[in-house]
Amino acid sequence: QVPLVESGGGLVQAGGSLRLSCAPSGRTFTGGRMGWFRQAPGKEREFVASINWRGDRTYYADSVKGRFTISRDNAKNTVSLQMNSLKPEDTAVYYCAADSRKEFLYSAPASDIGVYDYWGQGTQVTVSS
């Protein structure tokens, strides 16, 4: 069973915008920090953005800072990624991730892929030049 499901990917021209969303698929869990990662063909999965449980702290990769915004709605247990001013180099499969460990519920956002134990299957984002 896939714990998380992403939506909102697609094809967009350079300079355009997309909004990705992520929600639990069926099972109920209290996700602490949540994050977005991406993986381009032939490259390793890389960190994009992360947000803490309260939603008042965020952390971004330098490559997306000022263009992408991560947010969450704890009432719906969802997290979103607003992507503006998209570039061809943003083309990748985007993955949502969550740290479900209760002992780390109030931890700061993190870029370390190892802290996330719930993942989605990914959604394709393609930016044409």
CSV table of N, CA, C and O in Angstrom, one decimal:
chain,number,residue,atom,x,y,z
A,1,GLN,N,0.8,-1.2,0.0
A,1,GLN,CA,0.0,0.0,0.0
A,1,GLN,C,0.9,1.2,0.0
A,1,GLN,O,1.8,1.3,0.8
A,2,VAL,N,0.6,2.2,-0.9
A,2,VAL,CA,1.3,3.4,-1.0
A,2,VAL,C,0.7,4.4,0.0
A,2,VAL,O,-0.4,4.8,-0.1
A,3,PRO,N,1.5,4.8,1.0
A,3,PRO,CA,1.0,5.7,2.0
A,3,PRO,C,0.6,7.1,1.5
A,3,PRO,O,-0.3,7.7,2.1
A,4,LEU,N,1.3,7.6,0.5
A,4,LEU,CA,1.0,9.0,0.0
A,4,LEU,C,0.8,9.0,-1.5
A,4,LEU,O,1.3,8.1,-2.2
A,5,VAL,N,-0.1,9.9,-1.9
A,5,VAL,CA,-0.4,10.0,-3.3
A,5,VAL,C,-0.2,11.5,-3.7
A,5,VAL,O,-0.8,12.4,-3.1
A,6,GLU,N,0.6,11.6,-4.8
A,6,GLU,CA,0.8,13.0,-5.3
A,6,GLU,C,-0.1,13.2,-6.5
A,6,GLU,O,-0.5,12.3,-7.2
A,7,SER,N,-0.4,14.5,-6.8
A,7,SER,CA,-1.2,14.9,-7.9
A,7,SER,C,-0.8,16.3,-8.4
A,7,SER,O,-0.1,17.0,-7.6
A,8,GLY,N,-1.1,16.7,-9.6
A,8,GLY,CA,-0.9,18.0,-10.1
A,8,GLY,C,0.3,18.1,-11.0
A,8,GLY,O,0.5,19.2,-11.5
A,9,GLY,N,1.0,17.1,-11.3
A,9,GLY,CA,2.1,17.1,-12.3
A,9,GLY,C,1.5,17.4,-13.7
A,9,GLY,O,0.3,17.3,-14.0
A,10,GLY,N,2.5,17.6,-14.6
A,10,GLY,CA,2.0,17.8,-16.0
A,10,GLY,C,3.1,18.5,-16.8
A,10,GLY,O,4.3,18.5,-16.4
A,11,LEU,N,2.7,18.9,-18.0
A,11,LEU,CA,3.6,19.6,-18.9
A,11,LEU,C,3.3,21.1,-18.9
A,11,LEU,O,2.2,21.5,-19.0
A,12,VAL,N,4.4,21.9,-18.8
A,12,VAL,CA,4.2,23.3,-18.8
A,12,VAL,C,5.4,24.0,-19.5
A,12,VAL,O,6.5,23.4,-19.5
A,13,GLN,N,5.2,25.2,-20.0
A,13,GLN,CA,6.3,25.9,-20.7
A,13,GLN,C,7.1,26.6,-19.6
A,13,GLN,O,6.7,26.9,-18.5
A,14,ALA,N,8.4,26.8,-20.0
A,14,ALA,CA,9.3,27.5,-19.1
A,14,ALA,C,8.7,28.9,-18.7
A,14,ALA,O,8.1,29.6,-19.6
A,15,GLY,N,8.8,29.2,-17.5
A,15,GLY,CA,8.2,30.4,-16.9
A,15,GLY,C,6.8,30.2,-16.4
A,15,GLY,O,6.2,31.1,-15.7
A,16,GLY,N,6.2,29.1,-16.6
A,16,GLY,CA,4.9,28.8,-16.1
A,16,GLY,C,4.9,28.3,-14.7
A,16,GLY,O,5.9,28.2,-14.0
A,17,SER,N,3.7,27.9,-14.2
A,17,SER,CA,3.5,27.4,-12.9
A,17,SER,C,2.7,26.1,-12.8
A,17,SER,O,1.9,25.8,-13.7
A,18,LEU,N,3.0,25.4,-11.7
A,18,LEU,CA,2.2,24.2,-11.4
A,18,LEU,C,2.1,24.1,-9.9
A,18,LEU,O,3.0,24.6,-9.2
A,19,ARG,N,1.0,23.4,-9.5
A,19,ARG,CA,0.9,23.2,-8.0
A,19,ARG,C,0.7,21.7,-7.8
A,19,ARG,O,-0.2,21.1,-8.3
A,20,LEU,N,1.6,21.1,-7.0
A,20,LEU,CA,1.5,19.7,-6.7
A,20,LEU,C,0.9,19.6,-5.3
A,20,LEU,O,1.0,20.4,-4.4
A,21,SER,N,0.1,18.5,-5.1
A,21,SER,CA,-0.5,18.2,-3.9
A,21,SER,C,-0.2,16.8,-3.5
A,21,SER,O,0.1,15.9,-4.3
A,22,CYS,N,-0.2,16.5,-2.2
A,22,CYS,CA,0.1,15.2,-1.6
A,22,CYS,C,-0.9,14.9,-0.5
A,22,CYS,O,-1.1,15.8,0.4
A,23,ALA,N,-1.4,13.7,-0.4
A,23,ALA,CA,-2.4,13.3,0.6
A,23,ALA,C,-2.2,11.9,0.9
A,23,ALA,O,-1.7,11.1,0.1
A,24,PRO,N,-2.5,11.5,2.1
A,24,PRO,CA,-2.5,10.0,2.5
A,24,PRO,C,-3.4,9.2,1.7
A,24,PRO,O,-4.5,9.7,1.3
A,25,SER,N,-3.1,8.0,1.3
A,25,SER,CA,-3.9,7.2,0.5
A,25,SER,C,-4.6,6.1,1.4
A,25,SER,O,-4.1,5.0,1.5
A,26,GLY,N,-5.6,6.5,2.1
A,26,GLY,CA,-6.4,5.5,2.8
A,26,GLY,C,-6.1,5.5,4.3
A,26,GLY,O,-6.9,5.8,5.1
A,27,ARG,N,-4.8,5.1,4.6
A,27,ARG,CA,-4.5,5.0,6.1
A,27,ARG,C,-4.4,6.3,6.7
A,27,ARG,O,-4.0,7.3,6.0
A,28,THR,N,-4.7,6.4,8.0
A,28,THR,CA,-4.6,7.7,8.7
A,28,THR,C,-3.3,7.7,9.5
A,28,THR,O,-3.0,6.7,10.1
A,29,PHE,N,-2.5,8.7,9.3
A,29,PHE,CA,-1.3,8.9,10.1
A,29,PHE,C,-1.1,10.3,10.4
A,29,PHE,O,-1.6,11.2,9.6
A,30,THR,N,-0.4,10.6,11.4
A,30,THR,CA,0.0,12.0,11.7
A,30,THR,C,1.4,12.2,11.3
A,30,THR,O,2.4,11.8,11.9
A,31,GLY,N,1.5,12.9,10.1
A,31,GLY,CA,2.8,13.1,9.6
A,31,GLY,C,3.4,14.3,10.2
A,31,GLY,O,2.8,15.4,10.4
A,32,GLY,N,4.7,14.2,10.7
A,32,GLY,CA,5.4,15.3,11.2
A,32,GLY,C,5.9,16.2,10.1
A,32,GLY,O,5.1,16.7,9.3
A,33,ARG,N,7.2,16.3,10.0
A,33,ARG,CA,7.8,17.1,8.9
A,33,ARG,C,7.5,16.3,7.6
A,33,ARG,O,7.5,15.1,7.5
A,34,MET,N,7.2,17.1,6.6
A,34,MET,CA,7.0,16.5,5.2
A,34,MET,C,7.8,17.2,4.2
A,34,MET,O,8.3,18.3,4.5
A,35,GLY,N,8.1,16.6,3.1
A,35,GLY,CA,9.0,17.1,2.2
A,35,GLY,C,8.6,16.7,0.7
A,35,GLY,O,7.8,15.8,0.5
A,36,TRP,N,9.3,17.4,-0.2
A,36,TRP,CA,9.2,17.1,-1.6
A,36,TRP,C,10.7,16.9,-2.1
A,36,TRP,O,11.6,17.6,-1.7
A,37,PHE,N,10.8,15.8,-2.9
A,37,PHE,CA,12.0,15.5,-3.5
A,37,PHE,C,11.8,15.3,-5.0
A,37,PHE,O,10.6,15.2,-5.4
A,38,ARG,N,12.8,15.3,-5.8
A,38,ARG,CA,12.7,15.1,-7.2
A,38,ARG,C,13.8,14.2,-7.8
A,38,ARG,O,14.9,14.3,-7.2
A,39,GLN,N,13.5,13.6,-8.9
A,39,GLN,CA,14.5,12.7,-9.5
A,39,GLN,C,14.4,12.9,-11.0
A,39,GLN,O,13.4,12.5,-11.6
A,40,ALA,N,15.5,13.4,-11.6
A,40,ALA,CA,15.6,13.5,-13.1
A,40,ALA,C,16.2,12.3,-13.6
A,40,ALA,O,16.9,11.5,-12.9
A,41,PRO,N,16.0,12.0,-14.9
A,41,PRO,CA,16.5,10.7,-15.5
A,41,PRO,C,18.0,10.7,-15.4
A,41,PRO,O,18.7,11.7,-15.7
A,42,GLY,N,18.6,9.6,-14.9
A,42,GLY,CA,20.0,9.4,-14.8
A,42,GLY,C,20.6,10.1,-13.6
A,42,GLY,O,21.8,10.1,-13.4
A,43,LYS,N,19.8,10.7,-12.7
A,43,LYS,CA,20.3,11.4,-11.6
A,43,LYS,C,19.7,10.9,-10.3
A,43,LYS,O,18.7,10.2,-10.3
A,44,GLU,N,20.4,11.2,-9.2
A,44,GLU,CA,19.9,10.7,-7.9
A,44,GLU,C,18.7,11.6,-7.4
A,44,GLU,O,18.6,12.7,-7.9
A,45,ARG,N,17.9,11.0,-6.5
A,45,ARG,CA,16.8,11.8,-6.0
A,45,ARG,C,17.4,12.9,-5.1
A,45,ARG,O,18.3,12.7,-4.3
A,46,GLU,N,16.8,14.1,-5.3
A,46,GLU,CA,17.4,15.3,-4.6
A,46,GLU,C,16.3,16.0,-3.8
A,46,GLU,O,15.1,16.0,-4.2
A,47,PHE,N,16.7,16.7,-2.8
A,47,PHE,CA,15.8,17.4,-1.9
A,47,PHE,C,15.3,18.7,-2.6
A,47,PHE,O,16.1,19.3,-3.4
A,48,VAL,N,14.0,19.0,-2.4
A,48,VAL,CA,13.4,20.2,-3.0
A,48,VAL,C,13.0,21.2,-1.9
A,48,VAL,O,13.4,22.3,-1.8
A,49,ALA,N,12.1,20.7,-1.0
A,49,ALA,CA,11.6,21.5,0.1
A,49,ALA,C,11.0,20.7,1.2
A,49,ALA,O,10.7,19.5,1.0
A,50,SER,N,11.0,21.3,2.4
A,50,SER,CA,10.5,20.6,3.6
A,50,SER,C,9.7,21.6,4.5
A,50,SER,O,10.0,22.8,4.4
A,51,ILE,N,8.8,21.0,5.3
A,51,ILE,CA,8.0,21.9,6.2
A,51,ILE,C,7.8,21.1,7.5
A,51,ILE,O,7.6,19.9,7.5
A,52,ASN,N,7.8,21.8,8.6
A,52,ASN,CA,7.6,21.2,9.9
A,52,ASN,C,6.1,20.9,10.1
A,52,ASN,O,5.2,21.3,9.3
A,53,TRP,N,5.8,20.2,11.2
A,53,TRP,CA,4.4,19.9,11.5
A,53,TRP,C,3.5,21.1,11.7
A,53,TRP,O,2.4,21.1,11.2
A,54,ARG,N,4.0,22.1,12.4
A,54,ARG,CA,3.1,23.3,12.6
A,54,ARG,C,3.0,24.1,11.3
A,54,ARG,O,2.1,25.0,11.2
A,55,GLY,N,3.9,23.9,10.4
A,55,GLY,CA,3.8,24.7,9.1
A,55,GLY,C,4.4,26.1,9.2
A,55,GLY,O,4.2,26.9,8.3
A,56,ASP,N,5.1,26.4,10.3
A,56,ASP,CA,5.7,27.7,10.5
A,56,ASP,C,7.2,27.7,10.2
A,56,ASP,O,7.8,28.8,10.3
A,57,ARG,N,7.8,26.6,9.8
A,57,ARG,CA,9.2,26.6,9.4
A,57,ARG,C,9.3,25.8,8.1
A,57,ARG,O,8.7,24.7,7.9
A,58,THR,N,10.0,26.3,7.1
A,58,THR,CA,10.3,25.7,5.8
A,58,THR,C,11.7,25.7,5.5
A,58,THR,O,12.5,26.5,6.1
A,59,TYR,N,12.1,24.9,4.6
A,59,TYR,CA,13.5,24.8,4.2
A,59,TYR,C,13.5,24.4,2.7
A,59,TYR,O,12.7,23.5,2.3
A,60,TYR,N,14.3,25.1,1.9
A,60,TYR,CA,14.3,24.9,0.5
A,60,TYR,C,15.7,24.6,-0.1
A,60,TYR,O,16.7,25.1,0.5
A,61,ALA,N,15.8,23.9,-1.1
A,61,ALA,CA,17.0,23.8,-1.9
A,61,ALA,C,17.4,25.1,-2.5
A,61,ALA,O,16.4,25.8,-2.9
A,62,ASP,N,18.6,25.4,-2.6
A,62,ASP,CA,19.0,26.7,-3.2
A,62,ASP,C,18.5,26.9,-4.6
A,62,ASP,O,18.1,28.0,-5.1
A,63,SER,N,18.4,25.8,-5.4
A,63,SER,CA,17.9,25.8,-6.8
A,63,SER,C,16.5,26.2,-6.9
A,63,SER,O,16.1,26.6,-8.0
A,64,VAL,N,15.7,26.1,-5.9
A,64,VAL,CA,14.2,26.5,-6.0
A,64,VAL,C,13.8,27.6,-5.1
A,64,VAL,O,12.7,28.1,-5.2
A,65,LYS,N,14.7,28.1,-4.3
A,65,LYS,CA,14.4,29.2,-3.3
A,65,LYS,C,13.9,30.4,-4.1
A,65,LYS,O,14.5,30.8,-5.1
A,66,GLY,N,12.8,31.0,-3.6
A,66,GLY,CA,12.3,32.1,-4.3
A,66,GLY,C,11.3,31.8,-5.4
A,66,GLY,O,10.6,32.7,-5.8
A,67,ARG,N,11.3,30.6,-5.8
A,67,ARG,CA,10.4,30.2,-6.9
A,67,ARG,C,9.3,29.2,-6.4
A,67,ARG,O,8.2,29.2,-6.9
A,68,PHE,N,9.7,28.3,-5.5
A,68,PHE,CA,8.8,27.3,-5.0
A,68,PHE,C,8.3,27.6,-3.6
A,68,PHE,O,9.1,28.2,-2.8
A,69,THR,N,7.1,27.2,-3.2
A,69,THR,CA,6.6,27.4,-1.9
A,69,THR,C,5.9,26.2,-1.4
A,69,THR,O,5.0,25.7,-2.1
A,70,ILE,N,6.3,25.7,-0.3
A,70,ILE,CA,5.7,24.5,0.3
A,70,ILE,C,4.7,25.0,1.4
A,70,ILE,O,5.0,25.9,2.2
A,71,SER,N,3.6,24.3,1.5
A,71,SER,CA,2.6,24.6,2.5
A,71,SER,C,1.9,23.3,2.9
A,71,SER,O,2.0,22.3,2.3
A,72,ARG,N,1.1,23.4,4.1
A,72,ARG,CA,0.4,22.2,4.5
A,72,ARG,C,-0.9,22.6,5.2
A,72,ARG,O,-1.1,23.7,5.7
A,73,ASP,N,-1.8,21.7,5.1
A,73,ASP,CA,-3.1,21.8,5.8
A,73,ASP,C,-3.3,20.6,6.7
A,73,ASP,O,-3.6,19.5,6.2
A,74,ASN,N,-3.0,20.8,8.0
A,74,ASN,CA,-3.1,19.6,8.9
A,74,ASN,C,-4.5,19.1,9.1
A,74,ASN,O,-4.7,17.9,9.4
A,75,ALA,N,-5.5,19.9,8.9
A,75,ALA,CA,-6.9,19.4,9.0
A,75,ALA,C,-7.1,18.4,8.0
A,75,ALA,O,-7.9,17.4,8.2
A,76,LYS,N,-6.5,18.5,6.8
A,76,LYS,CA,-6.7,17.6,5.7
A,76,LYS,C,-5.5,16.6,5.6
A,76,LYS,O,-5.5,15.7,4.7
A,77,ASN,N,-4.5,16.8,6.4
A,77,ASN,CA,-3.3,16.0,6.3
A,77,ASN,C,-2.7,16.1,4.9
A,77,ASN,O,-2.2,15.0,4.4
A,78,THR,N,-2.6,17.2,4.3
A,78,THR,CA,-2.1,17.4,3.0
A,78,THR,C,-0.9,18.4,3.0
A,78,THR,O,-0.8,19.2,3.8
A,79,VAL,N,-0.1,18.2,2.0
A,79,VAL,CA,1.0,19.2,1.8
A,79,VAL,C,1.0,19.5,0.3
A,79,VAL,O,0.7,18.7,-0.6
A,80,SER,N,1.4,20.8,0.0
A,80,SER,CA,1.4,21.3,-1.4
A,80,SER,C,2.7,21.9,-1.7
A,80,SER,O,3.4,22.3,-0.9
A,81,LEU,N,3.0,21.9,-3.0
A,81,LEU,CA,4.2,22.6,-3.5
A,81,LEU,C,3.8,23.5,-4.7
A,81,LEU,O,3.4,23.0,-5.8
A,82,GLN,N,3.8,24.8,-4.5
A,82,GLN,CA,3.5,25.8,-5.5
A,82,GLN,C,4.8,26.1,-6.3
A,82,GLN,O,5.8,26.5,-5.6
A,83,MET,N,4.8,25.8,-7.6
A,83,MET,CA,6.1,26.0,-8.3
A,83,MET,C,5.8,27.1,-9.4
A,83,MET,O,5.0,26.9,-10.3
A,84,ASN,N,6.6,28.2,-9.3
A,84,ASN,CA,6.5,29.3,-10.2
A,84,ASN,C,7.8,29.4,-10.9
A,84,ASN,O,8.8,28.9,-10.5
A,85,SER,N,7.7,30.2,-12.0
A,85,SER,CA,8.9,30.5,-12.8
A,85,SER,C,9.7,29.2,-13.1
A,85,SER,O,10.9,29.1,-13.0
A,86,LEU,N,9.0,28.2,-13.6
A,86,LEU,CA,9.6,26.9,-13.8
A,86,LEU,C,10.6,27.0,-15.0
A,86,LEU,O,10.4,27.7,-15.9
A,87,LYS,N,11.6,26.1,-14.8
A,87,LYS,CA,12.7,26.1,-15.8
A,87,LYS,C,12.8,24.7,-16.3
A,87,LYS,O,12.4,23.7,-15.7
A,88,PRO,N,13.4,24.5,-17.5
A,88,PRO,CA,13.6,23.1,-18.0
A,88,PRO,C,14.3,22.2,-17.1
A,88,PRO,O,14.0,21.0,-17.0
A,89,GLU,N,15.2,22.7,-16.3
A,89,GLU,CA,16.0,21.9,-15.4
A,89,GLU,C,15.2,21.5,-14.2
A,89,GLU,O,15.6,20.7,-13.4
A,90,ASP,N,13.9,22.0,-14.0
A,90,ASP,CA,13.0,21.5,-13.0
A,90,ASP,C,12.3,20.2,-13.4
A,90,ASP,O,11.6,19.6,-12.6
A,91,THR,N,12.5,19.8,-14.7
A,91,THR,CA,11.9,18.6,-15.1
A,91,THR,C,12.4,17.3,-14.4
A,91,THR,O,13.6,17.1,-14.2
A,92,ALA,N,11.4,16.6,-13.8
A,92,ALA,CA,11.8,15.4,-13.0
A,92,ALA,C,10.5,14.8,-12.5
A,92,ALA,O,9.4,15.3,-12.7
A,93,VAL,N,10.6,13.6,-11.9
A,93,VAL,CA,9.5,13.0,-11.1
A,93,VAL,C,9.6,13.6,-9.7
A,93,VAL,O,10.7,13.5,-9.1
A,94,TYR,N,8.5,14.1,-9.3
A,94,TYR,CA,8.5,14.7,-7.9
A,94,TYR,C,7.8,13.8,-6.9
A,94,TYR,O,6.7,13.3,-7.2
A,95,TYR,N,8.4,13.6,-5.8
A,95,TYR,CA,8.0,12.7,-4.8
A,95,TYR,C,7.6,13.4,-3.5
A,95,TYR,O,8.4,14.3,-3.0
A,96,CYS,N,6.5,13.1,-2.9
A,96,CYS,CA,6.1,13.6,-1.6
A,96,CYS,C,6.6,12.6,-0.5
A,96,CYS,O,6.7,11.4,-0.8
A,97,ALA,N,7.1,13.1,0.6
A,97,ALA,CA,7.6,12.2,1.7
A,97,ALA,C,7.1,12.7,3.0
A,97,ALA,O,6.9,13.9,3.2
A,98,ALA,N,7.0,11.8,4.0
A,98,ALA,CA,6.6,12.2,5.3
A,98,ALA,C,7.4,11.4,6.4
A,98,ALA,O,7.8,10.3,6.2
A,99,ASP,N,7.7,12.1,7.5
A,99,ASP,CA,8.3,11.5,8.6
A,99,ASP,C,7.2,11.1,9.6
A,99,ASP,O,6.7,12.0,10.2
A,100,SER,N,6.8,9.8,9.7
A,100,SER,CA,5.7,9.4,10.5
A,100,SER,C,6.1,9.1,11.9
A,100,SER,O,5.2,8.7,12.7
A,101,ARG,N,7.3,9.2,12.3
A,101,ARG,CA,7.8,8.8,13.6
A,101,ARG,C,7.3,9.8,14.7
A,101,ARG,O,7.6,10.9,14.6
A,102,LYS,N,6.5,9.3,15.6
A,102,LYS,CA,5.9,10.2,16.6
A,102,LYS,C,6.9,10.9,17.5
A,102,LYS,O,6.7,12.0,17.9
A,103,GLU,N,8.0,10.3,17.7
A,103,GLU,CA,9.1,10.9,18.6
A,103,GLU,C,9.7,12.1,17.8
A,103,GLU,O,10.4,12.9,18.5
A,104,PHE,N,9.5,12.2,16.6
A,104,PHE,CA,10.1,13.4,15.8
A,104,PHE,C,9.0,14.3,15.3
A,104,PHE,O,9.2,15.1,14.3
A,105,LEU,N,7.8,14.2,15.9
A,105,LEU,CA,6.6,15.0,15.3
A,105,LEU,C,6.9,16.5,15.2
A,105,LEU,O,6.5,17.1,14.3
A,106,TYR,N,7.6,17.0,16.2
A,106,TYR,CA,7.8,18.5,16.3
A,106,TYR,C,9.2,18.9,15.7
A,106,TYR,O,9.7,20.0,16.0
A,107,SER,N,9.9,18.0,15.0
A,107,SER,CA,11.2,18.3,14.5
A,107,SER,C,11.2,19.3,13.4
A,107,SER,O,10.2,19.5,12.7
A,108,ALA,N,12.4,19.9,13.2
A,108,ALA,CA,12.5,20.9,12.1
A,108,ALA,C,12.5,20.2,10.8
A,108,ALA,O,12.7,19.0,10.6
A,109,PRO,N,12.1,21.0,9.7
A,109,PRO,CA,12.2,20.5,8.4
A,109,PRO,C,13.6,20.0,8.1
A,109,PRO,O,14.6,20.5,8.6
A,110,ALA,N,13.7,19.0,7.2
A,110,ALA,CA,15.0,18.4,6.9
A,110,ALA,C,15.1,18.0,5.4
A,110,ALA,O,14.2,17.7,4.8
A,111,SER,N,16.4,18.1,5.0
A,111,SER,CA,16.7,17.7,3.6
A,111,SER,C,17.2,16.3,3.5
A,111,SER,O,17.4,15.8,2.4
A,112,ASP,N,17.5,15.7,4.6
A,112,ASP,CA,18.1,14.3,4.6
A,112,ASP,C,17.0,13.3,4.2
A,112,ASP,O,16.0,13.1,4.9
A,113,ILE,N,17.2,12.7,3.1
A,113,ILE,CA,16.2,11.7,2.6
A,113,ILE,C,16.0,10.6,3.6
A,113,ILE,O,14.9,10.0,3.6
A,114,GLY,N,16.9,10.3,4.4
A,114,GLY,CA,16.8,9.2,5.4
A,114,GLY,C,15.8,9.4,6.5
A,114,GLY,O,15.4,8.4,7.1
A,115,VAL,N,15.4,10.6,6.8
A,115,VAL,CA,14.4,10.8,7.9
A,115,VAL,C,13.0,10.5,7.5
A,115,VAL,O,12.1,10.5,8.3
A,116,TYR,N,12.8,10.4,6.2
A,116,TYR,CA,11.4,10.2,5.7
A,116,TYR,C,11.1,8.7,5.4
A,116,TYR,O,11.9,8.0,4.7
A,117,ASP,N,10.0,8.2,6.1
A,117,ASP,CA,9.7,6.8,5.9
A,117,ASP,C,8.5,6.5,5.1
A,117,ASP,O,8.2,5.3,4.8
A,118,TYR,N,7.7,7.5,4.8
A,118,TYR,CA,6.5,7.3,3.9
A,118,TYR,C,6.8,8.1,2.6
A,118,TYR,O,7.2,9.3,2.7
A,119,TRP,N,6.5,7.4,1.5
A,119,TRP,CA,6.7,8.0,0.2
A,119,TRP,C,5.5,7.8,-0.7
A,119,TRP,O,4.8,6.8,-0.5
A,120,GLY,N,5.4,8.7,-1.6
A,120,GLY,CA,4.4,8.5,-2.7
A,120,GLY,C,5.1,7.9,-3.9
A,120,GLY,O,6.3,7.6,-3.9
A,121,GLN,N,4.4,7.6,-5.0
A,121,GLN,CA,4.9,7.0,-6.2
A,121,GLN,C,5.4,8.0,-7.1
A,121,GLN,O,6.1,7.6,-8.1
A,122,GLY,N,5.2,9.3,-6.9
A,122,GLY,CA,5.7,10.3,-7.7
A,122,GLY,C,4.8,10.8,-8.8
A,122,GLY,O,3.9,10.1,-9.2
A,123,THR,N,5.0,12.0,-9.2
A,123,THR,CA,4.2,12.6,-10.3
A,123,THR,C,5.2,13.4,-11.2
A,123,THR,O,6.1,14.0,-10.8
A,124,GLN,N,5.0,13.2,-12.5
A,124,GLN,CA,5.9,13.7,-13.5
A,124,GLN,C,5.7,15.2,-13.7
A,124,GLN,O,4.5,15.6,-14.0
A,125,VAL,N,6.8,16.0,-13.7
A,125,VAL,CA,6.7,17.4,-14.1
A,125,VAL,C,7.7,17.6,-15.2
A,125,VAL,O,8.9,17.3,-15.1
A,126,THR,N,7.2,18.1,-16.4
A,126,THR,CA,8.0,18.4,-17.5
A,126,THR,C,7.9,19.8,-17.9
A,126,THR,O,6.8,20.3,-18.1
A,127,VAL,N,9.0,20.5,-18.0
A,127,VAL,CA,9.0,21.9,-18.4
A,127,VAL,C,9.7,22.0,-19.7
A,127,VAL,O,10.9,21.7,-19.9
A,128,SER,N,9.0,22.5,-20.7
A,128,SER,CA,9.5,22.7,-22.0
A,128,SER,C,10.1,24.1,-22.2
A,128,SER,O,9.7,25.1,-21.7
A,129,SER,N,11.2,24.1,-23.1
A,129,SER,CA,11.9,25.4,-23.3
A,129,SER,C,11.3,26.2,-24.4
A,129,SER,O,10.4,25.7,-25.2
